[in-house]
């Protein structure tokens, strides 16, 4: 079993990448935008990257979730159905991705993320206060938990933003409350996916554990800012992260063709 794979200097660098990624992820989602390219650049195989990234993501999302639960920003007893269907959705998504290609989703996702960013940018009152829920109970758990959980297990980037958007637009939560609840579901889907990656033996445990420690530190700091700064911090972070993720995904899909077309 390979415990580290990369040189000690890269391990230290990846630790700090995990700190920054988890900090961003706990506020607006999108931490994988940093960790996945960093792991690929370090020389891990794509399968090792996905598996190891899920391990460190579990650390960050658990740290933030625990902070929100202890601060009573989230009541787990009220979220058990959302958690259950998120777990089921993530398991199904993780199994499905092993048999299908995610090419179509990769093309559509940047447009969805741009839409989220613009929505928060041009609707300044969105998530300012709690509102009447449009979906509750099983209906919300299927859509806001199961469907987004499936997406997180199947593909992943931006899942935290989708969880938060669901809580704001469908459950009627204010933005800070939605972000706190989104972390709990994000941890659930990360954990479900990790279980299946562990079975495949692709996790680089030593490196993943070091990054997990970094993610715990970064996520705790970000979670504190969510509760202290609220939507003044979250809204601009969601807009920026959504746009950056969109640009990154578009470049990954079309960058080579663009450079070729202009003769570079």
GROMACS .gro file of C-alpha atoms in nm:
model
  264
    1UNK     CA    1   0.000   0.000   0.000
    2UNK     CA    2   0.132   0.347  -0.094
    3UNK     CA    3   0.089   0.581   0.202
    4UNK     CA    4   0.223   0.906   0.060
    5UNK     CA    5   0.322   0.858  -0.310
    6UNK     CA    6   0.465   1.214  -0.331
    7UNK     CA    7   0.781   1.378  -0.192
    8UNK     CA    8   0.775   1.529   0.163
    9UNK     CA    9   0.788   1.885   0.027
   10UNK     CA   10   0.472   1.825  -0.177
   11UNK     CA   11   0.299   1.676   0.126
   12UNK     CA   12   0.355   2.004   0.314
   13UNK     CA   13   0.231   2.207   0.017
   14UNK     CA   14  -0.081   1.991  -0.019
   15UNK     CA   15  -0.150   2.035   0.354
   16UNK     CA   16  -0.177   2.412   0.306
   17UNK     CA   17  -0.382   2.367  -0.013
   18UNK     CA   18  -0.627   2.161   0.196
   19UNK     CA   19  -0.644   2.436   0.461
   20UNK     CA   20  -0.734   2.701   0.204
   21UNK     CA   21  -0.972   2.475   0.012
   22UNK     CA   22  -1.166   2.375   0.325
   23UNK     CA   23  -1.188   2.738   0.437
   24UNK     CA   24  -1.347   2.833   0.104
   25UNK     CA   25  -1.561   2.519   0.095
   26UNK     CA   26  -1.712   2.578   0.439
   27UNK     CA   27  -1.832   2.922   0.330
   28UNK     CA   28  -1.931   2.888  -0.036
   29UNK     CA   29  -1.839   2.539  -0.160
   30UNK     CA   30  -1.595   2.470  -0.440
   31UNK     CA   31  -1.291   2.360  -0.239
   32UNK     CA   32  -1.230   2.077  -0.483
   33UNK     CA   33  -1.140   2.344  -0.738
   34UNK     CA   34  -0.808   2.369  -0.552
   35UNK     CA   35  -0.746   2.020  -0.418
   36UNK     CA   36  -0.822   1.813  -0.730
   37UNK     CA   37  -0.584   2.003  -0.964
   38UNK     CA   38  -0.320   2.009  -0.687
   39UNK     CA   39  -0.339   1.632  -0.642
   40UNK     CA   40  -0.323   1.576  -1.017
   41UNK     CA   41  -0.020   1.806  -1.043
   42UNK     CA   42   0.145   1.609  -0.762
   43UNK     CA   43   0.139   1.300  -0.982
   44UNK     CA   44  -0.150   1.094  -0.845
   45UNK     CA   45  -0.358   0.889  -1.087
   46UNK     CA   46  -0.713   1.018  -1.154
   47UNK     CA   47  -0.860   0.735  -0.942
   48UNK     CA   48  -0.622   0.817  -0.655
   49UNK     CA   49  -0.706   1.186  -0.686
   50UNK     CA   50  -1.082   1.132  -0.655
   51UNK     CA   51  -1.047   0.888  -0.366
   52UNK     CA   52  -0.790   1.091  -0.170
   53UNK     CA   53  -0.981   1.412  -0.230
   54UNK     CA   54  -1.292   1.254  -0.077
   55UNK     CA   55  -1.091   1.157   0.232
   56UNK     CA   56  -0.970   1.511   0.294
   57UNK     CA   57  -1.313   1.651   0.206
   58UNK     CA   58  -1.470   1.434   0.474
   59UNK     CA   59  -1.239   1.595   0.731
   60UNK     CA   60  -1.328   1.949   0.629
   61UNK     CA   61  -1.703   1.893   0.600
   62UNK     CA   62  -1.711   1.701   0.932
   63UNK     CA   63  -1.522   1.977   1.112
   64UNK     CA   64  -1.758   2.246   0.985
   65UNK     CA   65  -2.066   2.029   1.051
   66UNK     CA   66  -1.957   1.955   1.409
   67UNK     CA   67  -1.903   2.325   1.475
   68UNK     CA   68  -2.249   2.416   1.344
   69UNK     CA   69  -2.417   2.136   1.543
   70UNK     CA   70  -2.241   2.231   1.866
   71UNK     CA   71  -2.338   2.594   1.814
   72UNK     CA   72  -2.699   2.474   1.767
   73UNK     CA   73  -2.713   2.619   1.416
   74UNK     CA   74  -2.823   2.272   1.299
   75UNK     CA   75  -3.059   2.028   1.474
   76UNK     CA   76  -2.971   1.679   1.348
   77UNK     CA   77  -3.303   1.538   1.470
   78UNK     CA   78  -3.485   1.761   1.223
   79UNK     CA   79  -3.248   1.667   0.941
   80UNK     CA   80  -3.243   1.286   0.970
   81UNK     CA   81  -3.455   1.233   0.656
   82UNK     CA   82  -3.244   1.476   0.451
   83UNK     CA   83  -2.929   1.300   0.575
   84UNK     CA   84  -3.066   0.954   0.494
   85UNK     CA   85  -3.170   1.036   0.138
   86UNK     CA   86  -2.849   1.231   0.078
   87UNK     CA   87  -2.652   0.922   0.178
   88UNK     CA   88  -2.861   0.699  -0.051
   89UNK     CA   89  -2.830   0.946  -0.339
   90UNK     CA   90  -2.451   0.971  -0.300
   91UNK     CA   91  -2.414   0.592  -0.294
   92UNK     CA   92  -2.618   0.557  -0.613
   93UNK     CA   93  -2.423   0.839  -0.777
   94UNK     CA   94  -2.087   0.688  -0.684
   95UNK     CA   95  -2.189   0.350  -0.824
   96UNK     CA   96  -2.329   0.507  -1.140
   97UNK     CA   97  -2.015   0.710  -1.222
   98UNK     CA   98  -1.817   0.386  -1.235
   99UNK     CA   99  -2.028   0.273  -1.532
  100UNK     CA  100  -2.105   0.597  -1.714
  101UNK     CA  101  -1.911   0.893  -1.845
  102UNK     CA  102  -1.975   1.236  -1.695
  103UNK     CA  103  -1.899   1.424  -2.018
  104UNK     CA  104  -2.250   1.567  -2.067
  105UNK     CA  105  -2.268   1.683  -1.706
  106UNK     CA  106  -1.924   1.842  -1.740
  107UNK     CA  107  -2.058   2.052  -2.030
  108UNK     CA  108  -2.376   2.161  -1.851
  109UNK     CA  109  -2.234   2.227  -1.505
  110UNK     CA  110  -2.055   2.559  -1.584
  111UNK     CA  111  -2.387   2.705  -1.700
  112UNK     CA  112  -2.558   2.594  -1.378
  113UNK     CA  113  -2.282   2.747  -1.165
  114UNK     CA  114  -2.294   3.074  -1.360
  115UNK     CA  115  -2.668   3.078  -1.297
  116UNK     CA  116  -2.616   3.036  -0.921
  117UNK     CA  117  -2.360   3.317  -0.914
  118UNK     CA  118  -2.582   3.555  -1.108
  119UNK     CA  119  -2.883   3.464  -0.896
  120UNK     CA  120  -2.706   3.561  -0.575
  121UNK     CA  121  -2.549   3.867  -0.740
  122UNK     CA  122  -2.870   4.018  -0.875
  123UNK     CA  123  -3.104   3.915  -0.593
  124UNK     CA  124  -2.952   4.092  -0.291
  125UNK     CA  125  -3.249   4.003  -0.068
  126UNK     CA  126  -3.218   3.629  -0.137
  127UNK     CA  127  -3.153   3.445   0.187
  128UNK     CA  128  -3.164   3.760   0.397
  129UNK     CA  129  -3.431   3.620   0.631
  130UNK     CA  130  -3.617   3.293   0.676
  131UNK     CA  131  -3.921   3.249   0.449
  132UNK     CA  132  -4.205   3.002   0.411
  133UNK     CA  133  -4.081   2.668   0.281
  134UNK     CA  134  -4.187   2.560  -0.068
  135UNK     CA  135  -4.097   2.196  -0.005
  136UNK     CA  136  -4.086   2.006   0.323
  137UNK     CA  137  -4.047   1.653   0.454
  138UNK     CA  138  -4.001   1.373   0.205
  139UNK     CA  139  -4.042   1.603  -0.097
  140UNK     CA  140  -3.754   1.826   0.009
  141UNK     CA  141  -3.539   1.533   0.120
  142UNK     CA  142  -3.573   1.377  -0.225
  143UNK     CA  143  -3.483   1.696  -0.412
  144UNK     CA  144  -3.248   1.886  -0.181
  145UNK     CA  145  -3.091   1.575  -0.029
  146UNK     CA  146  -3.120   1.277  -0.262
  147UNK     CA  147  -3.076   1.454  -0.597
  148UNK     CA  148  -2.785   1.673  -0.487
  149UNK     CA  149  -2.633   1.376  -0.304
  150UNK     CA  150  -2.650   1.177  -0.628
  151UNK     CA  151  -2.477   1.461  -0.809
  152UNK     CA  152  -2.203   1.481  -0.543
  153UNK     CA  153  -2.136   1.109  -0.570
  154UNK     CA  154  -2.153   1.114  -0.950
  155UNK     CA  155  -1.947   1.426  -1.023
  156UNK     CA  156  -1.907   1.663  -0.728
  157UNK     CA  157  -1.785   2.017  -0.807
  158UNK     CA  158  -2.014   2.281  -0.659
  159UNK     CA  159  -2.224   2.036  -0.454
  160UNK     CA  160  -2.201   2.258  -0.146
  161UNK     CA  161  -2.345   2.549  -0.345
  162UNK     CA  162  -2.632   2.331  -0.468
  163UNK     CA  163  -2.714   2.213  -0.114
  164UNK     CA  164  -2.718   2.573   0.011
  165UNK     CA  165  -2.926   2.693  -0.284
  166UNK     CA  166  -3.182   2.423  -0.214
  167UNK     CA  167  -3.214   2.525   0.150
  168UNK     CA  168  -3.256   2.893   0.055
  169UNK     CA  169  -3.497   2.860  -0.237
  170UNK     CA  170  -3.696   2.549  -0.138
  171UNK     CA  171  -3.673   2.524   0.242
  172UNK     CA  172  -3.688   2.902   0.298
  173UNK     CA  173  -3.372   2.924   0.513
  174UNK     CA  174  -3.168   3.240   0.546
  175UNK     CA  175  -2.824   3.219   0.385
  176UNK     CA  176  -2.617   3.157   0.699
  177UNK     CA  177  -2.857   2.888   0.819
  178UNK     CA  178  -2.861   2.730   0.472
  179UNK     CA  179  -2.481   2.722   0.461
  180UNK     CA  180  -2.464   2.549   0.801
  181UNK     CA  181  -2.718   2.283   0.699
  182UNK     CA  182  -2.549   2.239   0.360
  183UNK     CA  183  -2.226   2.134   0.534
  184UNK     CA  184  -2.403   1.850   0.716
  185UNK     CA  185  -2.541   1.710   0.390
  186UNK     CA  186  -2.207   1.771   0.218
  187UNK     CA  187  -2.034   1.562   0.485
  188UNK     CA  188  -2.294   1.289   0.438
  189UNK     CA  189  -2.240   1.260   0.063
  190UNK     CA  190  -1.861   1.287   0.101
  191UNK     CA  191  -1.862   1.004   0.356
  192UNK     CA  192  -2.087   0.783   0.143
  193UNK     CA  193  -1.861   0.827  -0.161
  194UNK     CA  194  -1.548   0.767   0.047
  195UNK     CA  195  -1.678   0.428   0.161
  196UNK     CA  196  -1.692   0.306  -0.198
  197UNK     CA  197  -1.353   0.453  -0.287
  198UNK     CA  198  -1.207   0.272   0.015
  199UNK     CA  199  -1.342  -0.057  -0.117
  200UNK     CA  200  -1.161   0.010  -0.444
  201UNK     CA  201  -0.829   0.054  -0.262
  202UNK     CA  202  -0.747   0.385  -0.434
  203UNK     CA  203  -0.709   0.609  -0.128
  204UNK     CA  204  -0.354   0.735  -0.061
  205UNK     CA  205  -0.393   0.716   0.315
  206UNK     CA  206  -0.088   0.898   0.446
  207UNK     CA  207  -0.125   1.196   0.214
  208UNK     CA  208  -0.503   1.197   0.261
  209UNK     CA  209  -0.468   1.198   0.639
  210UNK     CA  210  -0.228   1.496   0.631
  211UNK     CA  211  -0.465   1.685   0.402
  212UNK     CA  212  -0.758   1.586   0.625
  213UNK     CA  213  -0.588   1.756   0.921
  214UNK     CA  214  -0.540   2.068   0.711
  215UNK     CA  215  -0.903   2.055   0.599
  216UNK     CA  216  -1.022   2.031   0.959
  217UNK     CA  217  -0.830   2.349   1.047
  218UNK     CA  218  -0.948   2.546   0.743
  219UNK     CA  219  -1.310   2.438   0.777
  220UNK     CA  220  -1.328   2.535   1.144
  221UNK     CA  221  -1.210   2.888   1.066
  222UNK     CA  222  -1.454   2.921   0.778
  223UNK     CA  223  -1.744   2.790   0.988
  224UNK     CA  224  -1.678   3.051   1.254
  225UNK     CA  225  -1.691   3.327   0.995
  226UNK     CA  226  -2.023   3.194   0.858
  227UNK     CA  227  -2.191   3.240   1.197
  228UNK     CA  228  -2.020   3.570   1.280
  229UNK     CA  229  -2.036   3.743   0.941
  230UNK     CA  230  -2.341   3.577   0.784
  231UNK     CA  231  -2.457   3.669   0.438
  232UNK     CA  232  -2.222   3.971   0.415
  233UNK     CA  233  -1.944   3.716   0.373
  234UNK     CA  234  -2.129   3.425   0.213
  235UNK     CA  235  -2.300   3.608  -0.075
  236UNK     CA  236  -1.985   3.752  -0.241
  237UNK     CA  237  -1.799   3.425  -0.178
  238UNK     CA  238  -2.073   3.224  -0.352
  239UNK     CA  239  -2.070   3.461  -0.651
  240UNK     CA  240  -1.690   3.455  -0.686
  241UNK     CA  241  -1.652   3.079  -0.632
  242UNK     CA  242  -1.935   3.000  -0.876
  243UNK     CA  243  -1.777   3.213  -1.148
  244UNK     CA  244  -1.426   3.077  -1.089
  245UNK     CA  245  -1.551   2.718  -1.091
  246UNK     CA  246  -1.740   2.785  -1.414
  247UNK     CA  247  -1.433   2.935  -1.580
  248UNK     CA  248  -1.217   2.641  -1.462
  249UNK     CA  249  -1.461   2.379  -1.593
  250UNK     CA  250  -1.506   2.560  -1.925
  251UNK     CA  251  -1.129   2.584  -1.965
  252UNK     CA  252  -1.085   2.215  -1.887
  253UNK     CA  253  -1.343   2.127  -2.153
  254UNK     CA  254  -1.259   2.378  -2.426
  255UNK     CA  255  -0.925   2.537  -2.338
  256UNK     CA  256  -0.713   2.316  -2.563
  257UNK     CA  257  -0.942   2.372  -2.862
  258UNK     CA  258  -0.939   2.749  -2.799
  259UNK     CA  259  -0.561   2.764  -2.781
  260UNK     CA  260  -0.534   2.557  -3.098
  261UNK     CA  261  -0.781   2.783  -3.281
  262UNK     CA  262  -0.572   3.093  -3.209
  263UNK     CA  263  -0.251   2.916  -3.304
  264UNK     CA  264  -0.095   2.873  -2.958
   0.00000   0.00000   0.00000
